[in-house]
Amino acid sequence: MPWFKNLIKISTTISNQSSYSYKFTTPLASPSLTQFLQFTKEYSTNSNNCSTNHHVAGLEPTKTDQKPRVVVLGSGWAGCRLMKDIDTNIYDVVCVSPRNHMVFTPLLASTCVGTLEFRSVAEPIGRIQPAISREPSSYFFLANCNGIDFDNHVVQCQTVTEGVETMEPWNFNISYDKLVIASGAHALTFGIKGVNEHAIFLREVYHAQEIRRKLLLNLMLSDLPGVSEEEKRRLLHCVVVGGGPTGVEFSGELSDFILKDVHQRYAHVKDYIRVTLIEANEILSSFDDRLRVYATKQLTKSGVRLVRGLVQDVQPEKIVLSDGTNVPYGLLVWSTGVGPSPFVNSLDIPKAKGRIGIDEWLRVPSVQDVYSIGDCSGFLESTGRQVLPALAQVAERQGKYLANLLNRVGKEGGGHANSAQNINFGDPFIYKHLGSMATIGRYKALVDLRESKEAKGISLAGFTSFFVWRSASIGLAHHTFVASNRHRRVKDNGTPPP
């Protein structure tokens, strides 16, 4: 395994060069990467006191006769597209992320109900950029970035240890020549009490797994003897908060699941299961008015109840709306948009509407050799440009542009730290919106090809749009990342072929 090979190199270097000892924890049934990274507090403390970590091979500042190092924070659309296109003959690549795979978010809702399998929407980082698995000085580290020393070109990281109660995180530093911040955004909760504790988001594969587990568990529990009528209705009430593309697509997938599978396999409780979509304003507000009306009619026809309201409080078995209405639920999915992460908020650099401020070339102008792309970045007001929406197509195109820019800078001798001041960066980044798409269930979708909400353009709805949406989604996955057998055909009954 590539990560294990890299880990052995790190462990060997530490044991040979450091006088500090490390301790082993009690072996678990399924050892995780973080168990192998268990070091003493003394080593971690001394590492934090150094501006760079000279005990770990490949993480010290690069020399002039070595390839410059690009450090990428994040493994989302923007970061993965950049890593795919970066020239590894010019740069060594180091990716730091708490997730070792890319998630193809447009198809994530389909995995919640079994239309697609989870492996169909996830691609390992090592497949997107093979140099991370093969090259001696390119790495992937399962960690979070906790801080950045912009003056010394150092990122401060901490290993991911969630779920391992006996472990303490290991802190380490990575020197960079070029830093790309592509750490994405966090789900917005608007400070509503109980959301993080009781709702499930839909942004990661493990979110989809938890939704599927909860849904199937509630179906089983509701069929047990002695369960009251009221409790059955609560257990089988699926509530989705947020009427954007993700919330609408999940509601459509769920209604299809109820009509196709629940009515056949759970006949005893089929009359109790229902879906409610709660939105404060209009659903799919960025789409054409005609498409919104069509989506509303189709969702209602599929059995989805649309409620306009504001959530005031989230409790273990019910949510409370601003008008005092109580909505009991068995499954609560929260999809109300994204906002800046605590990491982005902690950075002492200029911001644009809470995001990292960038110029026309996606640089962070207040510091040297730092770029930011994706949902965590936004054009500064001084550029005269609007902050771009948090969309996959924005992030993907920024990643592609920046990879080409860095490749050109590297070829002209500006790859090392503080060496690109006099290099012409060429044309600035230009974004042209290609349109929006969303599926609404029952083999129907919406395709809005307008460049903006005010512009004129083609808009489609129905089965033809569904075919366009599915083809574009799968085609983009192949083209943008790696053509593998993971994005496979799906049978009509929702089960993948053998």
Coordinates of C-alpha atoms in Angstrom, one line a residue:
M1 CA 0.0 0.0 0.0
P2 CA 1.4 3.4 -1.0
W3 CA 0.6 5.2 2.2
F4 CA 2.2 2.4 4.2
K5 CA 5.4 2.6 2.1
N6 CA 5.6 6.3 2.8
L7 CA 4.9 5.7 6.4
I8 CA 7.8 3.2 6.7
K9 CA 10.1 5.9 5.2
I10 CA 9.0 8.4 7.8
S11 CA 9.2 6.0 10.7
T12 CA 12.7 4.7 9.7
T13 CA 14.1 8.3 9.4
I14 CA 12.7 9.2 12.8
S15 CA 14.2 6.2 14.5
N16 CA 17.6 6.8 12.8
Q17 CA 17.9 10.5 13.3
S18 CA 16.0 11.2 16.5
S19 CA 16.9 10.3 20.1
Y20 CA 13.3 10.3 21.1
S21 CA 11.4 7.1 21.4
Y22 CA 7.9 6.4 20.4
K23 CA 5.4 4.2 22.2
F24 CA 3.1 1.5 20.8
T25 CA -0.6 1.5 21.7
T26 CA -2.5 -1.7 22.4
P27 CA -3.3 -3.3 19.0
L28 CA -6.9 -2.9 17.8
A29 CA -8.8 -5.4 15.6
S30 CA -8.4 -3.1 12.6
P31 CA -5.3 -0.9 12.9
S32 CA -5.6 2.6 11.4
L33 CA -3.0 4.8 9.9
T34 CA -3.0 7.0 13.0
Q35 CA -2.0 4.1 15.2
F36 CA 1.3 3.9 13.3
L37 CA 1.8 7.6 13.8
Q38 CA 1.7 7.5 17.7
F39 CA 4.6 9.4 19.0
T40 CA 5.4 10.7 22.5
K41 CA 4.4 14.1 23.7
E42 CA 8.1 15.0 24.0
Y43 CA 8.7 14.4 20.3
S44 CA 5.5 16.3 19.2
T45 CA 6.4 19.3 21.5
N46 CA 9.9 19.5 20.1
S47 CA 8.6 19.3 16.6
N48 CA 6.3 22.2 17.2
N49 CA 9.1 24.3 18.5
C50 CA 11.0 24.0 15.2
S51 CA 10.2 26.2 12.3
T52 CA 10.7 23.2 10.1
N53 CA 10.7 19.5 10.8
H54 CA 14.2 18.2 10.0
H55 CA 13.5 14.7 11.4
V56 CA 11.1 13.7 8.7
A57 CA 12.6 13.0 5.2
G58 CA 11.1 15.0 2.4
L59 CA 9.5 17.7 4.6
E60 CA 12.5 20.0 5.0
P61 CA 13.0 23.0 2.7
T62 CA 14.0 22.0 -0.8
K63 CA 17.4 22.8 -2.1
T64 CA 18.2 24.5 -5.4
D65 CA 19.2 21.2 -7.1
Q66 CA 15.9 19.5 -6.0
K67 CA 12.5 19.8 -7.5
P68 CA 10.4 22.5 -5.9
R69 CA 7.5 21.3 -3.7
V70 CA 3.8 22.1 -4.2
V71 CA 1.8 21.5 -1.0
V72 CA -2.0 21.2 -1.6
L73 CA -4.3 21.5 1.3
G74 CA -7.5 19.6 0.5
S75 CA -8.8 16.8 -1.7
G76 CA -11.9 18.3 -3.2
W77 CA -12.7 19.3 -6.7
A78 CA -10.2 22.1 -6.9
G79 CA -7.3 20.4 -5.2
C80 CA -7.7 17.1 -7.1
R81 CA -8.0 18.8 -10.5
L82 CA -4.8 20.7 -9.8
M83 CA -2.9 17.6 -8.7
K84 CA -4.1 15.7 -11.7
D85 CA -2.7 18.3 -14.1
I86 CA 0.5 19.4 -12.2
D87 CA 3.7 18.4 -14.0
T88 CA 5.5 16.0 -11.6
N89 CA 8.6 16.3 -13.7
I90 CA 8.8 19.9 -12.5
Y91 CA 7.3 19.6 -9.0
D92 CA 7.1 17.2 -6.0
V93 CA 3.5 17.1 -4.8
V94 CA 2.4 16.8 -1.1
C95 CA -1.3 16.6 -0.3
V96 CA -2.6 17.2 3.2
S97 CA -6.2 16.3 3.8
P98 CA -8.4 14.5 6.4
R99 CA -9.8 12.5 3.4
N100 CA -7.7 10.2 1.2
H101 CA -10.1 10.3 -1.7
M102 CA -12.0 12.6 -4.0
V103 CA -15.9 12.6 -3.7
F104 CA -17.9 13.0 -6.9
T105 CA -20.6 15.1 -5.2
P106 CA -23.2 15.2 -8.1
L107 CA -23.9 11.5 -7.7
L108 CA -23.6 11.3 -3.9
A109 CA -27.3 11.5 -3.3
S110 CA -27.8 8.4 -5.5
T111 CA -25.6 6.3 -3.1
C112 CA -27.9 7.0 -0.1
V113 CA -30.6 4.7 -1.5
G114 CA -28.5 2.2 -3.4
T115 CA -28.9 3.5 -6.9
L116 CA -25.1 3.7 -7.0
E117 CA -22.6 2.0 -4.7
F118 CA -20.3 4.2 -2.6
R119 CA -17.2 3.2 -4.5
S120 CA -18.8 4.6 -7.6
V121 CA -18.4 8.2 -6.3
A122 CA -15.0 8.0 -4.6
E123 CA -11.6 8.0 -6.3
P124 CA -8.3 7.6 -4.3
I125 CA -5.9 10.4 -4.4
G126 CA -3.1 8.0 -5.5
R127 CA -5.1 7.2 -8.7
I128 CA -5.8 10.8 -9.5
Q129 CA -2.0 11.7 -9.1
P130 CA 0.0 8.5 -9.3
A131 CA 3.3 10.3 -8.4
I132 CA 2.0 10.5 -4.8
S133 CA 2.2 6.7 -4.7
R134 CA 5.4 6.2 -6.7
E135 CA 7.7 9.2 -6.4
P136 CA 10.1 9.2 -3.4
S137 CA 9.4 12.9 -2.5
S138 CA 5.7 13.1 -3.2
Y139 CA 3.3 12.2 -0.4
F140 CA -0.2 12.1 0.9
F141 CA -0.7 12.8 4.6
L142 CA -3.9 12.0 6.4
A143 CA -4.0 15.2 8.5
N144 CA -5.5 18.6 9.1
C145 CA -3.6 21.8 8.6
N146 CA -3.8 23.8 11.8
G147 CA -1.8 26.9 10.9
I148 CA 0.5 28.4 8.3
D149 CA 3.8 30.3 8.8
F150 CA 3.7 32.4 5.7
D151 CA 7.0 34.1 6.4
N152 CA 9.0 30.9 6.6
H153 CA 6.9 28.9 4.0
V154 CA 5.8 26.3 6.5
V155 CA 2.4 24.6 7.1
Q156 CA 1.7 23.1 10.6
C157 CA -0.3 19.9 10.5
Q158 CA -1.8 17.4 12.9
T159 CA -2.8 13.8 12.2
V160 CA -6.4 12.8 12.0
T161 CA -7.2 10.6 15.0
E162 CA -11.0 10.5 15.1
G163 CA -12.4 7.3 16.5
V164 CA -9.2 6.2 18.2
E165 CA -9.8 7.2 21.8
T166 CA -6.4 6.1 23.2
M167 CA -4.4 8.1 20.7
E168 CA -2.9 11.5 20.8
P169 CA -2.4 13.4 17.6
W170 CA 1.0 13.8 16.1
N171 CA 2.1 17.4 15.1
F172 CA 4.5 17.9 12.2
N173 CA 5.5 20.6 9.8
I174 CA 5.9 20.7 6.0
S175 CA 8.0 23.3 4.1
Y176 CA 6.6 24.5 0.8
D177 CA 7.8 26.3 -2.3
K178 CA 4.2 26.8 -3.5
L179 CA 1.2 26.5 -1.3
V180 CA -2.3 25.9 -2.7
I181 CA -5.1 26.3 -0.2
A182 CA -8.1 24.2 -1.4
S183 CA -9.6 23.2 1.9
G184 CA -13.2 23.7 0.8
A185 CA -16.0 25.0 3.0
H186 CA -18.1 23.8 5.9
A187 CA -21.9 23.1 6.0
L188 CA -23.9 26.1 7.2
T189 CA -26.0 25.6 10.3
F190 CA -26.8 29.3 11.0
G191 CA -26.0 28.7 14.7
I192 CA -29.2 26.6 15.1
K193 CA -29.0 24.5 18.2
G194 CA -29.0 20.8 17.7
V195 CA -28.1 20.6 14.0
N196 CA -24.6 19.1 14.5
E197 CA -25.9 16.7 17.1
H198 CA -29.0 15.3 15.4
A199 CA -28.9 16.1 11.6
I200 CA -26.9 14.4 8.9
F201 CA -25.2 16.4 6.2
L202 CA -24.7 15.2 2.7
R203 CA -21.1 16.2 1.7
E204 CA -19.0 13.0 2.2
V205 CA -19.3 9.3 1.5
Y206 CA -19.6 8.5 5.2
H207 CA -22.6 10.9 5.4
A208 CA -24.3 8.9 2.6
Q209 CA -23.5 5.7 4.4
E210 CA -25.0 7.0 7.7
I211 CA -28.2 8.1 5.8
R212 CA -28.6 4.7 4.2
R213 CA -27.9 2.9 7.6
K214 CA -30.4 5.1 9.4
L215 CA -33.1 4.8 6.7
L216 CA -32.9 1.0 6.7
L217 CA -32.7 0.7 10.4
N218 CA -35.9 2.8 10.8
L219 CA -37.7 0.6 8.3
M220 CA -36.8 -2.4 10.3
L221 CA -37.7 -0.9 13.7
S222 CA -41.1 0.3 12.5
D223 CA -42.1 -3.2 11.6
L224 CA -41.5 -4.6 15.1
P225 CA -44.5 -5.8 17.2
G226 CA -45.7 -3.2 19.7
V227 CA -44.6 -0.1 17.9
S228 CA -47.4 2.5 18.0
E229 CA -48.9 4.1 15.0
E230 CA -47.5 7.5 16.0
E231 CA -44.0 6.1 16.5
K232 CA -44.1 4.4 13.1
R233 CA -45.0 7.7 11.4
R234 CA -42.1 9.4 13.2
L235 CA -39.5 6.7 12.4
L236 CA -40.5 6.8 8.8
H237 CA -40.7 10.5 8.4
C238 CA -37.7 11.7 6.4
V239 CA -37.1 15.4 6.6
V240 CA -34.8 17.3 4.3
V241 CA -33.9 20.9 5.2
G242 CA -32.7 23.0 2.3
G243 CA -34.2 23.4 -1.1
G244 CA -31.0 23.8 -3.1
P245 CA -29.8 21.2 -5.7
T246 CA -28.5 18.8 -3.1
G247 CA -31.7 18.8 -1.0
V248 CA -34.0 18.5 -4.1
E249 CA -31.9 15.7 -5.6
F250 CA -31.9 13.7 -2.4
S251 CA -35.6 14.2 -2.0
G252 CA -36.2 12.9 -5.5
E253 CA -33.9 9.9 -5.0
L254 CA -35.7 9.1 -1.7
S255 CA -39.2 9.3 -3.3
D256 CA -38.0 6.9 -6.1
F257 CA -36.7 4.6 -3.4
I258 CA -40.0 4.6 -1.6
L259 CA -42.0 3.9 -4.8
K260 CA -39.7 1.2 -6.2
D261 CA -38.3 -0.6 -3.2
V262 CA -40.2 0.2 0.0
H263 CA -43.6 -0.5 -1.5
Q264 CA -42.3 -4.0 -2.6
R265 CA -40.1 -5.0 0.2
Y266 CA -41.7 -3.3 3.3
A267 CA -45.4 -3.8 2.5
H268 CA -46.3 -3.7 6.2
V269 CA -45.1 -0.1 6.7
K270 CA -45.3 1.3 3.1
D271 CA -48.2 3.6 4.0
Y272 CA -46.3 5.3 6.8
I273 CA -43.1 6.5 5.1
R274 CA -43.1 10.0 3.7
V275 CA -40.7 12.8 2.7
T276 CA -40.8 16.5 3.7
L277 CA -38.6 19.2 2.2
I278 CA -38.3 22.4 4.2
E279 CA -37.1 25.6 2.5
A280 CA -37.1 29.1 3.8
N281 CA -37.7 30.6 0.4
E282 CA -38.1 29.1 -3.1
I283 CA -36.6 25.8 -4.0
L284 CA -33.8 25.9 -6.6
S285 CA -33.6 29.6 -6.4
S286 CA -30.8 29.9 -9.0
F287 CA -32.8 28.1 -11.7
D288 CA -35.2 29.5 -14.3
D289 CA -38.7 30.2 -12.9
R290 CA -40.3 27.7 -15.3
L291 CA -38.0 25.0 -14.1
R292 CA -38.7 25.7 -10.5
V293 CA -42.5 25.4 -11.1
Y294 CA -41.9 22.1 -13.0
A295 CA -39.7 20.8 -10.1
T296 CA -42.4 21.7 -7.5
K297 CA -45.1 19.9 -9.4
Q298 CA -43.0 16.8 -10.0
L299 CA -41.8 16.5 -6.4
T300 CA -45.4 17.0 -5.1
K301 CA -46.5 14.3 -7.6
S302 CA -43.8 12.0 -6.3
G303 CA -45.1 12.4 -2.7
V304 CA -42.7 14.9 -1.4
R305 CA -44.3 17.4 0.9
L306 CA -43.0 21.0 0.4
V307 CA -43.0 23.2 3.5
R308 CA -41.8 26.8 3.5
G309 CA -40.4 27.8 6.9
L310 CA -37.4 28.5 9.1
V311 CA -36.0 26.0 11.4
Q312 CA -35.6 27.4 14.9
D313 CA -34.5 24.4 16.9
V314 CA -33.4 20.8 16.3
Q315 CA -34.2 18.2 19.0
P316 CA -33.5 14.4 19.0
E317 CA -36.9 13.4 17.6
K318 CA -38.4 16.7 16.2
I319 CA -37.6 20.0 14.7
V320 CA -39.3 23.3 15.7
L321 CA -40.1 25.9 13.0
S322 CA -40.1 29.6 13.6
D323 CA -44.0 29.6 13.7
G324 CA -44.0 27.1 16.5
T325 CA -44.8 24.1 14.4
N326 CA -43.3 20.8 15.6
V327 CA -42.1 18.4 12.9
P328 CA -41.3 14.9 14.2
Y329 CA -38.7 13.0 12.2
G330 CA -36.8 9.7 12.1
L331 CA -34.2 10.8 9.6
L332 CA -33.1 14.5 9.3
V333 CA -30.8 15.5 6.4
W334 CA -29.4 19.1 6.5
S335 CA -28.4 20.8 3.2
T336 CA -28.5 24.5 3.6
G337 CA -25.4 25.6 1.7
V338 CA -21.8 26.1 2.8
G339 CA -19.7 28.8 4.5
P340 CA -16.1 29.4 5.6
S341 CA -14.4 26.8 7.8
P342 CA -12.8 27.5 11.2
F343 CA -9.4 27.0 9.5
V344 CA -10.1 29.7 6.9
N345 CA -11.4 32.0 9.6
S346 CA -8.2 31.5 11.6
L347 CA -5.9 32.7 8.8
D348 CA -4.7 36.3 9.3
I349 CA -5.0 37.3 5.6
P350 CA -7.4 39.5 3.7
K351 CA -10.9 38.0 3.2
A352 CA -13.6 38.4 0.6
K353 CA -17.1 37.7 2.1
G354 CA -15.4 35.3 4.6
R355 CA -13.3 33.5 2.0
I356 CA -9.6 33.8 1.4
G357 CA -9.0 36.9 -0.8
I358 CA -7.4 36.2 -4.2
D359 CA -6.4 38.2 -7.2
E360 CA -7.1 37.5 -10.9
W361 CA -4.4 34.8 -11.0
L362 CA -5.8 33.0 -7.9
R363 CA -2.8 34.3 -5.8
V364 CA -3.2 35.4 -2.2
P365 CA -1.6 38.9 -2.8
S366 CA -0.6 39.6 0.7
V367 CA 1.9 36.7 1.0
Q368 CA 4.4 35.1 -1.3
D369 CA 3.9 31.8 -3.2
V370 CA 0.4 31.1 -1.8
Y371 CA -2.7 30.4 -4.0
S372 CA -6.3 29.6 -3.0
I373 CA -8.9 27.9 -5.2
G374 CA -12.3 26.3 -4.7
D375 CA -15.0 27.1 -2.2
C376 CA -12.6 28.6 0.4
S377 CA -11.5 31.4 -2.0
G378 CA -13.1 34.6 -3.4
F379 CA -12.0 37.5 -5.5
L380 CA -11.0 40.6 -3.5
E381 CA -13.0 43.7 -4.0
S382 CA -10.0 45.4 -5.5
T383 CA -10.1 43.1 -8.5
G384 CA -13.6 44.4 -9.5
R385 CA -14.9 40.9 -9.7
Q386 CA -17.7 39.2 -7.9
V387 CA -17.1 36.3 -5.5
L388 CA -17.8 33.1 -7.5
P389 CA -20.5 30.6 -6.3
A390 CA -19.4 27.5 -4.4
L391 CA -19.9 25.2 -7.3
A392 CA -18.0 22.1 -8.5
Q393 CA -17.5 23.6 -12.0
V394 CA -15.9 26.7 -10.5
A395 CA -13.5 24.7 -8.4
E396 CA -12.6 22.3 -11.2
R397 CA -11.8 25.0 -13.6
Q398 CA -9.7 26.9 -11.1
G399 CA -7.7 23.8 -10.4
K400 CA -7.1 23.3 -14.1
Y401 CA -6.0 26.9 -14.6
L402 CA -3.7 27.0 -11.6
A403 CA -2.0 23.7 -12.6
N404 CA -1.2 25.2 -16.0
L405 CA 0.0 28.4 -14.4
L406 CA 2.3 26.7 -12.0
N407 CA 3.7 24.4 -14.7
R408 CA 4.5 27.5 -16.8
V409 CA 6.1 29.2 -13.7
G410 CA 8.2 26.1 -13.0
K411 CA 9.4 25.9 -16.6
E412 CA 10.6 29.5 -16.4
G413 CA 12.6 28.8 -13.2
G414 CA 10.2 30.2 -10.7
G415 CA 9.2 27.0 -9.0
H416 CA 11.2 27.5 -5.8
A417 CA 10.2 29.8 -3.0
N418 CA 10.5 33.5 -3.5
S419 CA 11.7 33.1 -7.1
A420 CA 8.6 34.0 -9.2
Q421 CA 8.5 37.8 -8.6
N422 CA 9.6 38.7 -12.1
I423 CA 7.8 36.1 -14.1
N424 CA 4.9 37.0 -16.3
F425 CA 1.8 35.0 -15.2
G426 CA 0.0 35.4 -18.5
D427 CA -3.7 35.7 -18.8
P428 CA -5.8 35.9 -15.6
F429 CA -8.5 33.4 -14.7
I430 CA -11.8 33.9 -16.5
Y431 CA -14.9 31.9 -15.4
K432 CA -17.8 31.3 -17.8
H433 CA -20.8 29.6 -16.2
L434 CA -21.9 26.6 -18.3
G435 CA -25.2 26.2 -16.6
S436 CA -26.8 24.2 -13.8
M437 CA -28.4 20.8 -13.6
A438 CA -30.4 18.9 -11.0
T439 CA -32.3 15.6 -11.0
I440 CA -35.7 15.5 -9.3
G441 CA -36.5 11.8 -9.4
R442 CA -38.6 9.5 -11.6
Y443 CA -36.0 9.8 -14.5
K444 CA -36.6 13.6 -14.7
A445 CA -34.1 16.4 -14.3
L446 CA -33.6 20.1 -14.9
V447 CA -31.0 21.6 -17.3
D448 CA -30.5 25.4 -17.1
L449 CA -27.9 26.6 -19.6
R450 CA -28.1 30.3 -18.9
E451 CA -24.9 32.0 -17.9
S452 CA -26.6 33.9 -15.1
K453 CA -30.1 34.1 -13.5
E454 CA -30.8 37.3 -15.5
A455 CA -29.5 36.1 -18.8
K456 CA -31.4 34.3 -21.6
G457 CA -30.6 30.8 -22.7
I458 CA -31.8 27.2 -23.1
S459 CA -33.7 25.5 -20.3
L460 CA -34.9 21.9 -20.4
A461 CA -36.9 19.6 -18.1
G462 CA -38.1 16.0 -18.2
F463 CA -36.6 12.7 -19.3
T464 CA -34.3 14.3 -22.0
S465 CA -32.8 16.5 -19.3
F466 CA -32.3 13.5 -17.0
F467 CA -30.4 11.8 -19.8
V468 CA -28.3 14.9 -20.3
W469 CA -27.7 15.2 -16.5
R470 CA -26.6 11.6 -16.0
S471 CA -24.4 11.5 -19.1
A472 CA -22.8 14.8 -18.2
S473 CA -22.2 13.7 -14.6
I474 CA -20.6 10.4 -15.5
G475 CA -18.7 11.9 -18.4
L476 CA -17.3 14.7 -16.3
A477 CA -16.1 12.1 -13.7
H478 CA -14.2 10.2 -16.4
H479 CA -12.8 13.3 -18.1
T480 CA -11.9 15.3 -15.0
F481 CA -10.2 12.6 -13.0
V482 CA -9.3 9.0 -14.1
A483 CA -11.1 6.7 -16.4
S484 CA -11.5 3.6 -14.3
N485 CA -14.1 0.9 -13.9
R486 CA -15.4 2.5 -10.7
H487 CA -18.0 4.6 -12.6
R488 CA -19.9 1.6 -14.0
R489 CA -23.3 1.0 -15.5
V490 CA -26.2 0.6 -13.1
K491 CA -29.1 -1.7 -13.6
D492 CA -32.6 -0.4 -13.5
N493 CA -33.3 -2.0 -10.2
G494 CA -30.5 0.1 -8.6
T495 CA -27.9 -2.7 -8.1
P496 CA -24.5 -2.5 -9.8
P497 CA -23.6 -5.2 -12.3
P498 CA -21.2 -8.0 -11.2

